Coordinates of C-alpha atoms and ligand atoms in Angstrom, one line a residue:
Chain B
M1 CA 231.2 140.9 7.7
P2 CA 227.5 141.3 10.2
P3 CA 225.9 143.4 9.7
Q4 CA 227.5 146.7 11.7
C5 CA 224.6 146.8 15.4
S6 CA 224.1 150.4 16.6
P7 CA 224.7 149.9 20.4
P8 CA 221.5 150.5 22.2
R9 CA 221.0 154.2 22.5
G10 CA 219.9 155.3 26.6
G11 CA 222.8 153.2 28.1
G12 CA 222.2 150.7 30.4
S13 CA 219.1 149.5 29.8
R14 CA 218.0 146.6 31.2
H15 CA 216.8 145.2 28.6
G16 CA 220.0 145.8 26.4
G17 CA 220.1 142.9 25.3
L18 CA 216.9 143.4 23.5
A19 CA 217.6 146.0 22.4
T20 CA 220.1 145.0 20.6
R21 CA 218.8 142.9 18.1
E22 CA 215.8 144.9 17.2
A23 CA 218.5 147.5 16.4
C24 CA 220.4 144.7 14.0
G25 CA 217.5 143.7 12.5
R26 CA 218.3 140.0 13.2
V27 CA 215.0 139.0 14.5
T28 CA 213.6 136.4 12.9
V29 CA 210.5 136.2 12.8
R30 CA 208.4 132.7 11.6
P31 CA 205.0 132.7 10.6
V32 CA 203.0 130.1 12.8
E33 CA 200.1 128.7 11.3
R34 CA 196.7 128.6 12.8
P35 CA 195.3 125.7 12.6
E36 CA 192.0 125.6 10.8
R37 CA 189.0 125.0 13.0
D38 CA 186.1 123.1 11.1
L39 CA 182.9 122.2 12.2
A40 CA 183.6 118.8 14.1
V41 CA 186.5 120.8 15.5
Q42 CA 183.8 123.3 16.7
V43 CA 181.6 121.3 17.9
Y44 CA 183.7 120.1 21.2
L45 CA 180.8 117.7 21.3
L46 CA 182.2 115.2 18.0
E47 CA 185.3 115.8 19.7
V48 CA 184.1 114.3 22.7
L49 CA 183.0 111.4 21.7
T50 CA 186.1 110.5 19.8
G51 CA 187.6 111.0 23.3
L52 CA 185.1 109.3 24.7
G53 CA 186.0 106.4 22.3
V54 CA 189.4 106.7 23.5
T55 CA 189.1 105.6 27.2
F56 CA 186.6 103.7 26.6
R57 CA 188.5 101.6 24.2
H58 CA 190.9 101.5 27.2
F59 CA 188.6 100.6 30.0
F60 CA 186.8 97.8 28.3
L61 CA 190.4 96.3 26.4
N62 CA 191.7 96.4 30.7
L63 CA 188.6 94.8 31.6
G64 CA 189.2 91.8 29.3
R65 CA 192.5 91.1 29.5
H66 CA 192.3 91.4 34.3
A67 CA 189.4 88.9 34.1
A68 CA 190.9 87.1 32.0
K69 CA 194.3 86.5 34.2
L70 CA 191.5 86.0 36.9
L71 CA 190.2 83.1 34.9
G72 CA 194.2 82.0 33.9
V73 CA 194.4 83.0 30.4
D74 CA 197.9 84.3 29.7
G75 CA 197.5 87.1 27.3
E76 CA 198.2 90.8 28.2
P77 CA 198.1 92.2 31.1
G78 CA 195.7 94.9 32.0
S79 CA 197.8 96.7 33.2
V80 CA 201.2 98.4 32.8
T81 CA 201.9 99.0 36.6
I82 CA 204.6 97.7 38.0
Q83 CA 203.5 96.2 42.3
Y84 CA 206.7 97.9 43.7
P85 CA 207.8 95.8 46.9
E86 CA 207.0 93.0 46.0
D87 CA 207.0 93.0 42.5
P88 CA 210.9 95.5 42.3
P89 CA 211.0 97.8 38.3
A90 CA 214.7 96.4 36.6
L91 CA 216.3 99.7 35.8
G92 CA 219.2 100.8 33.2
S93 CA 222.3 99.6 33.8
R94 CA 222.7 102.9 34.1
A95 CA 220.3 104.4 36.7
R96 CA 221.8 106.4 39.8
T97 CA 219.9 104.6 43.6
R98 CA 222.7 104.4 46.3
H99 CA 226.1 105.8 46.9
R100 CA 229.2 103.8 47.3
I101 CA 232.7 104.9 48.7
L102 CA 235.4 102.3 47.3
R103 CA 238.3 101.0 49.4
R104 CA 241.8 101.4 48.5
P105 CA 243.6 97.1 48.9
D106 CA 244.2 97.7 52.4
G107 CA 240.5 98.3 52.5
A108 CA 240.6 102.4 54.0
P109 CA 238.4 104.7 52.5
R110 CA 239.4 106.1 49.0
C111 CA 238.5 109.7 50.1
A112 CA 241.2 112.4 50.3
A113 CA 238.9 115.0 51.6
C114 CA 239.4 117.1 48.5
L115 CA 235.3 118.5 49.8
L116 CA 235.1 118.6 45.4
C117 CA 231.5 116.4 45.7
E118 CA 230.5 117.9 49.2
T119 CA 231.2 121.3 46.6
V120 CA 229.9 120.1 44.1
C121 CA 226.5 119.4 45.0
P122 CA 224.1 120.6 43.5
A123 CA 221.6 119.5 47.2
R124 CA 223.6 120.3 49.7
C125 CA 223.6 117.6 51.1
I126 CA 227.5 115.7 51.7
R127 CA 229.1 116.5 54.8
I128 CA 232.0 115.4 55.0
T129 CA 235.1 116.8 57.6
A130 CA 238.7 116.0 56.8
E131 CA 241.9 114.8 59.0
E132 CA 245.3 114.5 58.5
S133 CA 246.0 110.9 57.3
P134 CA 248.7 109.3 60.0
E135 CA 250.0 107.6 55.6
A136 CA 253.5 110.1 54.4
L137 CA 252.5 109.1 50.9
I138 CA 248.2 110.1 50.8
E139 CA 247.8 114.2 52.8
K140 CA 243.8 113.6 53.5
R141 CA 241.4 111.8 54.9
A142 CA 237.9 111.5 55.7
R143 CA 237.3 111.4 59.7
T144 CA 233.6 111.8 58.9
F145 CA 231.9 111.7 55.8
E146 CA 227.6 111.8 55.2
I147 CA 225.3 112.2 52.8
D148 CA 222.0 112.7 53.8
L149 CA 220.0 110.4 50.8
G150 CA 216.5 112.0 51.7
L151 CA 217.4 115.8 50.0
C152 CA 220.4 114.2 47.6
V153 CA 218.1 114.4 44.3
F154 CA 220.6 111.8 42.9
C155 CA 222.7 113.5 39.9
G156 CA 225.4 111.7 40.1
Y157 CA 227.8 115.3 39.8
C158 CA 229.4 113.9 43.5
V159 CA 230.5 111.2 41.1
E160 CA 232.0 112.9 38.1
A161 CA 234.0 115.5 40.9
C162 CA 235.9 112.6 42.7
P163 CA 239.3 113.8 41.5
V164 CA 239.6 109.1 42.6
D165 CA 236.6 107.7 42.0
A166 CA 236.2 107.2 46.0
I167 CA 232.7 108.0 45.6
R168 CA 230.1 105.6 43.1
M169 CA 226.2 105.0 43.2
D170 CA 225.2 101.5 42.4
A171 CA 222.4 101.0 40.1
N172 CA 219.6 99.6 41.1
D173 CA 219.1 99.1 44.6
L174 CA 216.5 101.1 45.5
D175 CA 215.6 100.1 48.6
L176 CA 217.0 103.4 51.2
P177 CA 213.6 104.4 52.6
A178 CA 213.6 105.1 56.4
F179 CA 211.2 105.9 58.4
D180 CA 212.9 108.6 60.5
R181 CA 214.2 110.7 58.6
K182 CA 218.0 110.8 60.8
D183 CA 217.9 107.7 59.4
M184 CA 218.3 108.8 55.5
I185 CA 221.4 110.5 56.7
W186 CA 224.4 107.5 55.6
D187 CA 227.7 107.1 57.7
L188 CA 231.6 106.4 56.1
R189 CA 230.4 102.9 57.7
R190 CA 227.0 102.5 55.7
L191 CA 228.8 103.7 53.0
M192 CA 231.2 100.8 53.1
E193 CA 228.7 98.3 53.4
E194 CA 228.6 95.6 51.4
T195 CA 225.5 94.2 50.0
Chain G
M1 CA 152.4 104.2 61.2
S2 CA 153.2 105.8 58.2
V3 CA 154.8 108.3 59.5
L4 CA 156.7 105.7 60.6
W5 CA 157.2 105.2 56.8
V6 CA 157.9 108.3 55.9
L7 CA 160.7 108.9 58.0
A8 CA 162.0 105.3 57.5
K9 CA 162.1 106.3 53.6
V10 CA 163.4 109.3 54.0
A11 CA 167.0 107.5 56.5
G12 CA 166.1 105.2 52.8
G13 CA 166.9 108.4 50.4
L14 CA 169.2 109.4 52.3
G15 CA 171.2 106.1 53.0
F16 CA 171.2 105.4 49.4
G17 CA 173.0 108.9 49.3
M18 CA 176.1 108.1 50.9
I19 CA 175.6 104.2 50.0
W20 CA 176.9 105.8 46.4
A21 CA 179.3 108.5 48.3
A22 CA 180.7 105.7 49.2
F23 CA 181.6 103.3 46.5
L24 CA 181.6 106.3 44.6
G25 CA 184.9 106.7 45.7
W26 CA 186.2 103.2 45.0
V27 CA 184.4 103.6 41.6
E28 CA 186.4 106.9 40.9
R29 CA 189.7 104.9 41.9
K30 CA 189.4 102.0 40.0
Q31 CA 187.2 103.1 36.7
S32 CA 190.2 105.3 36.0
A33 CA 192.9 103.2 37.2
V34 CA 191.9 100.2 34.3
M35 CA 190.7 103.2 31.8
Q36 CA 194.5 104.2 32.3
D37 CA 196.2 100.5 32.0
R38 CA 196.8 101.2 36.8
I39 CA 195.6 98.9 38.5
G40 CA 194.4 101.1 41.4
A41 CA 193.9 101.2 45.2
N42 CA 194.2 97.4 45.5
R43 CA 195.8 98.1 49.3
A44 CA 193.4 98.0 51.9
D45 CA 193.0 93.9 53.1
I46 CA 191.6 92.1 56.4
L47 CA 192.7 89.3 57.0
G48 CA 195.3 88.8 53.6
F49 CA 191.8 89.2 51.9
K50 CA 192.7 92.3 48.9
A51 CA 188.3 92.2 47.4
I52 CA 190.2 93.4 44.4
G53 CA 189.8 97.1 46.2
L54 CA 186.3 96.5 48.3
F55 CA 187.7 97.6 51.2
H56 CA 189.1 101.3 51.0
I57 CA 185.3 101.8 51.0
I58 CA 186.1 100.8 55.3
A59 CA 189.6 102.6 55.2
D60 CA 189.3 106.1 53.6
P61 CA 186.4 107.1 55.8
I62 CA 188.5 105.4 58.9
K63 CA 191.4 107.4 57.5
L64 CA 189.4 110.6 57.2
F65 CA 188.2 110.7 60.7
T66 CA 190.8 109.9 62.1
K67 CA 192.5 112.9 60.4
E68 CA 193.3 115.9 62.8
D69 CA 191.5 118.3 61.3
F70 CA 193.0 121.1 61.8
V71 CA 191.6 125.0 61.8
P72 CA 193.7 127.4 60.8
Q73 CA 194.1 130.6 62.4
G74 CA 192.3 134.0 61.4
V75 CA 189.9 132.3 59.7
R76 CA 185.7 132.8 60.3
K77 CA 185.1 130.1 62.9
A78 CA 181.1 129.9 63.0
F79 CA 181.5 129.8 58.8
H80 CA 184.0 128.3 59.0
A81 CA 182.6 125.3 60.6
V82 CA 178.5 125.0 59.0
A83 CA 179.9 125.7 55.6
P84 CA 180.1 121.4 55.1
S85 CA 177.5 120.1 55.7
I86 CA 175.6 123.3 54.2
S87 CA 177.5 122.0 50.7
L88 CA 176.9 117.6 51.5
G89 CA 172.9 118.7 53.3
F90 CA 170.7 120.5 51.2
P91 CA 172.1 117.9 47.7
L92 CA 172.7 114.7 50.7
L93 CA 167.3 116.2 51.3
A94 CA 167.3 116.1 47.5
L95 CA 167.0 112.2 47.6
A96 CA 164.3 112.5 49.4
A97 CA 162.7 113.3 46.9
F98 CA 163.0 111.3 44.6
P99 CA 160.6 108.2 43.3
Y100 CA 163.0 104.9 44.2
G101 CA 159.0 102.8 43.1
G102 CA 155.9 102.9 42.7
T103 CA 153.2 102.1 45.1
V104 CA 152.9 98.1 46.0
E105 CA 150.5 96.8 48.1
F106 CA 151.5 94.8 51.3
L107 CA 149.4 93.2 54.6
G108 CA 146.1 95.5 52.9
R109 CA 147.6 98.3 52.8
P110 CA 149.3 100.5 50.5
W111 CA 152.8 101.7 50.7
S112 CA 155.0 104.2 47.7
L113 CA 158.7 104.2 47.4
Q114 CA 159.4 108.0 47.6
P115 CA 159.6 109.5 50.7
V116 CA 159.3 112.5 49.5
E117 CA 155.5 112.6 48.1
S118 CA 155.4 115.9 46.5
P119 CA 153.5 117.5 44.4
M120 CA 156.6 120.4 43.3
G121 CA 159.7 117.3 44.3
L122 CA 160.9 118.9 40.8
V123 CA 161.3 121.7 42.0
L124 CA 162.2 120.6 45.5
V125 CA 165.6 118.7 44.5
L126 CA 166.1 121.8 42.0
G127 CA 166.3 124.0 45.8
M128 CA 168.0 121.6 47.7
V129 CA 170.9 121.5 44.7
A130 CA 171.2 125.1 44.7
V131 CA 170.7 125.7 47.7
G132 CA 173.8 123.4 48.8
I133 CA 175.9 125.5 47.0
H134 CA 176.5 128.1 49.3
G135 CA 178.1 125.6 51.3
V136 CA 181.0 126.7 48.9
V137 CA 180.4 130.7 48.1
M138 CA 180.4 129.8 51.9
A139 CA 183.6 128.5 52.7
G140 CA 185.5 130.1 50.5
Y141 CA 185.2 132.9 52.1
A142 CA 185.2 132.2 56.1
S143 CA 188.6 130.4 55.1
N144 CA 189.9 134.5 55.2
S145 CA 192.1 133.2 51.6
Y146 CA 192.6 134.0 48.3
Y147 CA 192.8 131.4 46.4
G148 CA 189.1 129.9 49.3
L149 CA 187.5 133.6 48.0
L150 CA 188.8 132.6 44.9
G151 CA 187.0 129.3 44.7
G152 CA 184.5 130.9 46.8
L153 CA 183.5 132.8 43.8
R154 CA 184.2 130.8 41.2
G155 CA 181.0 128.5 42.5
A156 CA 178.9 131.0 42.5
S157 CA 179.8 131.9 39.6
Q158 CA 179.3 128.3 38.3
M159 CA 175.9 128.5 39.3
I160 CA 175.5 131.0 37.3
A161 CA 176.7 129.6 34.3
Y162 CA 174.0 126.3 34.8
E163 CA 171.6 126.4 36.9
A164 CA 169.0 128.6 34.2
C165 CA 170.4 126.2 31.8
L166 CA 169.6 123.2 34.0
A167 CA 166.1 124.3 34.0
A168 CA 165.9 125.1 30.7
T169 CA 167.3 122.1 29.6
M170 CA 164.4 119.5 32.1
A171 CA 161.7 121.8 29.7
G172 CA 160.8 119.7 28.2
A173 CA 160.4 117.0 29.2
V174 CA 158.6 118.5 32.9
F175 CA 155.4 120.4 29.7
L176 CA 156.1 116.6 28.3
F177 CA 154.6 115.1 31.6
G178 CA 152.2 117.9 31.8
T179 CA 153.3 117.8 35.7
L180 CA 156.3 118.5 38.4
D181 CA 155.7 115.8 40.3
L182 CA 158.5 112.9 40.2
A183 CA 156.3 110.5 40.9
E184 CA 153.5 111.1 38.1
A185 CA 156.8 111.9 35.9
V186 CA 157.5 108.7 36.1
A187 CA 153.9 106.9 35.9
W188 CA 153.6 108.9 32.7
Q189 CA 156.5 106.2 31.3
A190 CA 154.7 103.3 31.4
R191 CA 153.1 104.5 28.2
M192 CA 154.6 102.5 24.6
I193 CA 155.5 104.4 21.6
G194 CA 153.8 102.1 18.7
G195 CA 153.7 98.9 21.6
V196 CA 157.4 98.1 20.7
L197 CA 159.4 101.7 22.0
P198 CA 159.0 103.2 25.7
A199 CA 157.9 106.6 25.8
W200 CA 160.9 107.3 28.1
G201 CA 161.8 111.3 28.4
I202 CA 165.8 110.0 26.2
V203 CA 163.2 109.1 23.2
L204 CA 161.1 111.5 23.7
Q205 CA 163.2 114.3 24.1
P206 CA 167.2 113.5 23.2
L207 CA 168.4 116.8 23.2
G208 CA 167.2 117.4 26.8
F209 CA 169.1 114.4 27.7
V210 CA 172.6 115.6 26.6
L211 CA 172.1 119.2 27.7
F212 CA 170.9 117.8 30.7
L213 CA 173.4 115.9 31.7
I214 CA 175.9 118.2 30.5
A215 CA 174.6 121.3 32.6
G216 CA 173.9 118.2 35.4
A217 CA 178.0 117.9 35.4
A218 CA 179.1 121.6 35.7
L219 CA 175.9 120.8 39.0
T220 CA 179.1 118.0 40.3
K221 CA 181.1 121.3 40.4
R222 CA 183.8 118.2 39.0
T223 CA 185.7 117.2 36.1
P224 CA 185.2 119.0 33.1
F225 CA 184.2 121.3 35.9
D226 CA 185.6 122.1 38.2
L227 CA 186.3 125.2 38.1
P228 CA 185.7 125.8 42.1
E229 CA 188.4 123.5 42.6
G230 CA 191.3 124.5 40.6
E231 CA 193.5 121.9 42.2
S232 CA 196.4 123.2 40.1
E233 CA 195.8 126.7 39.8
I234 CA 193.4 127.8 43.2
V235 CA 193.4 124.6 45.0
G236 CA 190.0 125.5 45.5
Y237 CA 187.6 126.6 48.4
H238 CA 188.2 123.9 50.2
V239 CA 192.1 125.2 50.5
E240 CA 191.9 125.7 54.4
Y241 CA 189.9 122.6 55.1
S242 CA 191.6 119.2 56.7
G243 CA 190.0 115.4 58.4
M244 CA 186.5 114.5 57.8
K245 CA 185.4 118.5 56.4
F246 CA 187.3 118.4 53.9
G247 CA 185.7 114.1 53.0
M248 CA 182.6 116.6 53.2
F249 CA 183.0 118.5 51.2
M250 CA 184.6 115.5 48.5
M251 CA 180.9 113.5 49.2
T252 CA 179.6 116.3 48.1
D253 CA 180.6 116.6 44.9
L254 CA 179.7 112.2 44.9
I255 CA 176.6 112.4 46.1
E256 CA 176.0 115.2 43.4
S257 CA 176.5 113.5 40.6
V258 CA 173.8 111.1 43.0
V259 CA 171.4 113.7 42.7
V260 CA 171.9 114.9 39.1
A261 CA 172.2 110.6 38.3
S262 CA 168.7 109.7 39.7
L263 CA 167.0 113.0 38.2
A264 CA 168.3 111.9 34.6
T265 CA 166.9 108.0 35.4
T266 CA 163.8 110.0 36.9
L267 CA 163.1 112.1 34.0
F268 CA 164.6 110.7 31.4
L269 CA 165.2 106.8 31.8
G270 CA 161.5 106.2 32.5
G271 CA 162.1 106.6 36.8
W272 CA 161.9 102.0 38.5
H273 CA 160.1 100.7 34.7
V274 CA 160.7 97.4 33.0
P275 CA 160.1 97.6 29.3
F276 CA 157.5 95.0 28.5
L277 CA 157.8 94.3 32.9
T278 CA 154.8 97.3 32.4
A279 CA 151.1 96.7 32.3
P280 CA 149.1 100.2 32.1
G281 CA 147.1 100.7 34.1
V282 CA 146.9 97.1 37.1
S283 CA 146.8 98.7 40.5
G284 CA 147.3 102.2 38.9
A285 CA 151.2 102.1 39.8
G286 CA 151.5 100.7 36.2
V287 CA 153.7 97.7 37.0
A288 CA 152.9 94.4 37.3
L289 CA 155.0 91.2 38.0
P290 CA 155.5 89.8 34.5
P291 CA 153.1 86.4 34.3
F292 CA 155.4 83.5 35.1
M293 CA 156.2 84.6 38.6
G294 CA 152.7 85.7 39.2
S295 CA 152.0 82.4 39.0
A296 CA 154.7 81.5 40.9
L297 CA 154.9 83.1 43.9
P298 CA 152.5 83.4 46.3
A299 CA 150.0 86.0 46.2
G300 CA 151.2 87.8 49.6
L301 CA 154.7 88.5 49.0
H302 CA 154.3 90.4 45.8
G303 CA 154.1 93.8 47.2
P304 CA 157.2 93.0 48.5
I305 CA 158.9 91.4 45.0
L306 CA 157.9 94.4 43.5
A307 CA 159.1 96.5 45.6
A308 CA 162.7 94.7 45.0
L309 CA 162.1 95.5 41.6
M310 CA 161.3 98.5 41.3
L311 CA 164.3 100.1 43.4
G312 CA 166.9 97.7 41.8
S313 CA 165.6 99.3 38.5
F314 CA 166.1 102.2 40.0
T315 CA 169.5 101.9 41.0
A316 CA 170.6 99.7 38.1
K317 CA 169.5 102.7 35.8
V318 CA 171.1 105.4 38.1
A319 CA 174.1 103.3 38.4
L320 CA 174.6 103.4 34.4
V321 CA 174.7 107.1 34.3
L322 CA 177.4 107.7 37.0
F323 CA 179.3 105.3 34.9
V324 CA 178.8 108.1 31.9
L325 CA 179.3 110.3 34.7
M326 CA 182.1 108.9 35.8
Q327 CA 184.0 108.5 32.5
I328 CA 183.8 111.7 31.1
R329 CA 184.9 113.2 34.4
W330 CA 188.3 111.2 33.4
T331 CA 188.2 111.7 29.2
L332 CA 188.7 115.1 29.7
P333 CA 190.7 118.2 31.1
R334 CA 188.9 121.0 32.7
F335 CA 187.6 124.0 30.8
R336 CA 188.6 128.1 31.1
F337 CA 186.5 130.4 32.8
D338 CA 185.4 131.5 30.1
Q339 CA 183.8 128.4 27.3
L340 CA 182.0 127.5 30.6
L341 CA 180.5 130.8 30.6
D342 CA 179.9 130.5 27.0
L343 CA 178.7 127.1 27.2
G344 CA 175.9 127.7 29.8
W345 CA 174.7 131.1 28.9
K346 CA 175.6 130.9 24.1
N347 CA 174.9 127.5 23.8
I348 CA 173.3 125.4 26.0
L349 CA 170.1 127.8 27.2
P350 CA 169.2 128.7 23.3
L351 CA 169.4 124.7 22.6
A352 CA 167.2 123.6 25.6
L353 CA 164.8 126.8 25.5
A354 CA 165.3 125.7 21.2
N355 CA 164.6 122.0 22.0
F356 CA 161.3 123.7 24.4
L357 CA 159.4 125.7 21.7
V358 CA 159.6 122.7 19.5
T359 CA 158.5 120.5 22.0
A360 CA 155.8 122.8 23.2
W361 CA 154.0 123.8 19.1
A362 CA 154.2 119.0 18.2
I363 CA 152.1 118.6 21.5
Y364 CA 150.0 122.0 21.2
L365 CA 149.4 120.5 16.8
A366 CA 149.3 116.8 18.0
K367 CA 146.7 118.2 20.5
A368 CA 145.1 120.3 17.9
W369 CA 145.5 117.8 14.4
G370 CA 144.4 114.6 17.4
I371 CA 147.2 113.1 16.8
H372 CA 148.1 110.2 19.3
I373 CA 151.6 107.9 19.3
W374 CA 151.5 107.0 22.4
G375 CA 148.4 105.4 24.0
Ligands
LIG401 S1 223.8 112.5 43.7 FE1 224.2 114.8 43.2 S2 222.9 115.6 45.4 FE2 223.8 113.5 45.4 S3 224.5 113.6 46.6 FE3 225.4 113.3 45.0 S4 225.7 115.5 44.0 FE4 224.6 115.3 46.0
LIG402 S1 235.1 113.9 45.8 FE1 236.4 111.7 46.1 S2 237.9 111.9 47.3 FE2 236.8 114.6 47.3 S3 235.9 114.7 49.2 FE3 234.5 113.4 47.3 S4 234.4 111.3 47.7 FE4 236.3 112.0 48.6

């Protein structure tokens, strides 16, 4: 049986949670040992020299690798930098990049305009206006569907939320930037484009 | 004629600082990149030539000059306008006091390569650098913003932390050379210990040199001592500045690095001397061409060649010190403020004073017992 707890006295305390735990005596204390500071650590200069040793090693090693590459010798690369537009990065197969609206067999967007994605979106960057669908078996459809990729945080919640699997995200399409904020808002046509 | 020569030399000294500042901007980006396994600035190109990013030296100032110079509402306008000039100008002036070379003969008259030949050269340098910090304080005050003010106050407090120590770290060397004249200090270091070891400040004052580098790094206001800036906490004294005025504050740090490196070179690394190319007594300046060059070249050209050698040697040593300073800047995290004050007052100052006392006693005893260590 768990130990009996008395309710926090004074009632309505803003720190009620804390008081209860203290009253229960169940606060566990883990003593943390302070690291011993020997003289070598106390005399900061030695540690500085160690640090400088690391940075100097990296500097000269990388310098040598860059020089070797300039001379046409194969070897380790001198940097881990990815030169983005010329040399696009290979993202993981589960990376989330641009959105995509899937189609029904007849080519119409699969979206049922349920607004679940708009509701769940933490960045509030989805705007949908719904309209009645002419087809008998489908209740609603999206008249407009816009995602502002300038605001999107690429969390993927919209993909998770969709009940009809209408929205998905590509894994490797990073070609999103635009020179105008307005161009970052993707409409239905753009979201359904095949590229 | 001689006035013109002095003016030309002063302009040369300032140019030395400005060129270094521009170049250091590139060095800073590249050196940090290479030691952090990155590539660094490499996009600026002229007709497709990238020259390992060297064109960023041109691109950076163009960008700074063409950016909007925004003066926020509520700043104290007059102070806001002059603060960058004070911050940048005085450390630049300090560069006029350094002996970039000795005196060379050319066209039948001696030419000194030191812009301002003052018997108080060292005091001049320290004074100019100390006035420069007022620009920082003024910028903080003029910004009329809490963050700027905090940065300015930190700048003032930091000056108190390093200024006394900086002078104390050099006291030993100055006492050894027996002069405040920077050219004489360099001439003194031409001598050899036992004919093999150059009697440079770093050989005779190793502790002084290390302490000087630490205090000097604090002077430059760069990491690990960039408390007035402290971008992660208070953004810094230049928070209300933009465009080239901001650029001037950035350049100040680099110019101050050049001043510290020049001072280290002058007092501790033998100035423009190259070991074994010096011959004390020759032409009073203590330098001679190596024999093979002396006989191969027409005698009339010895002066300019000597001057080029001296300037090259001085510049190379400054570059070496700057390289080390830059490496320190990219290795260490920022100190806390109390740590900086502790470092200055409780560690560097006593050590520097002890260094001075030992030096003074050693010189006194050597004189009293008639010991000659150097020629
Ligand atoms: S990925 Fe996240 S932020 Fe972007 S649209 Fe979907 S729910 Fe909104
Ligand atoms: S959750 Fe799916 S079906 Fe619902 S509005 Fe969004 S995309 Fe359309």
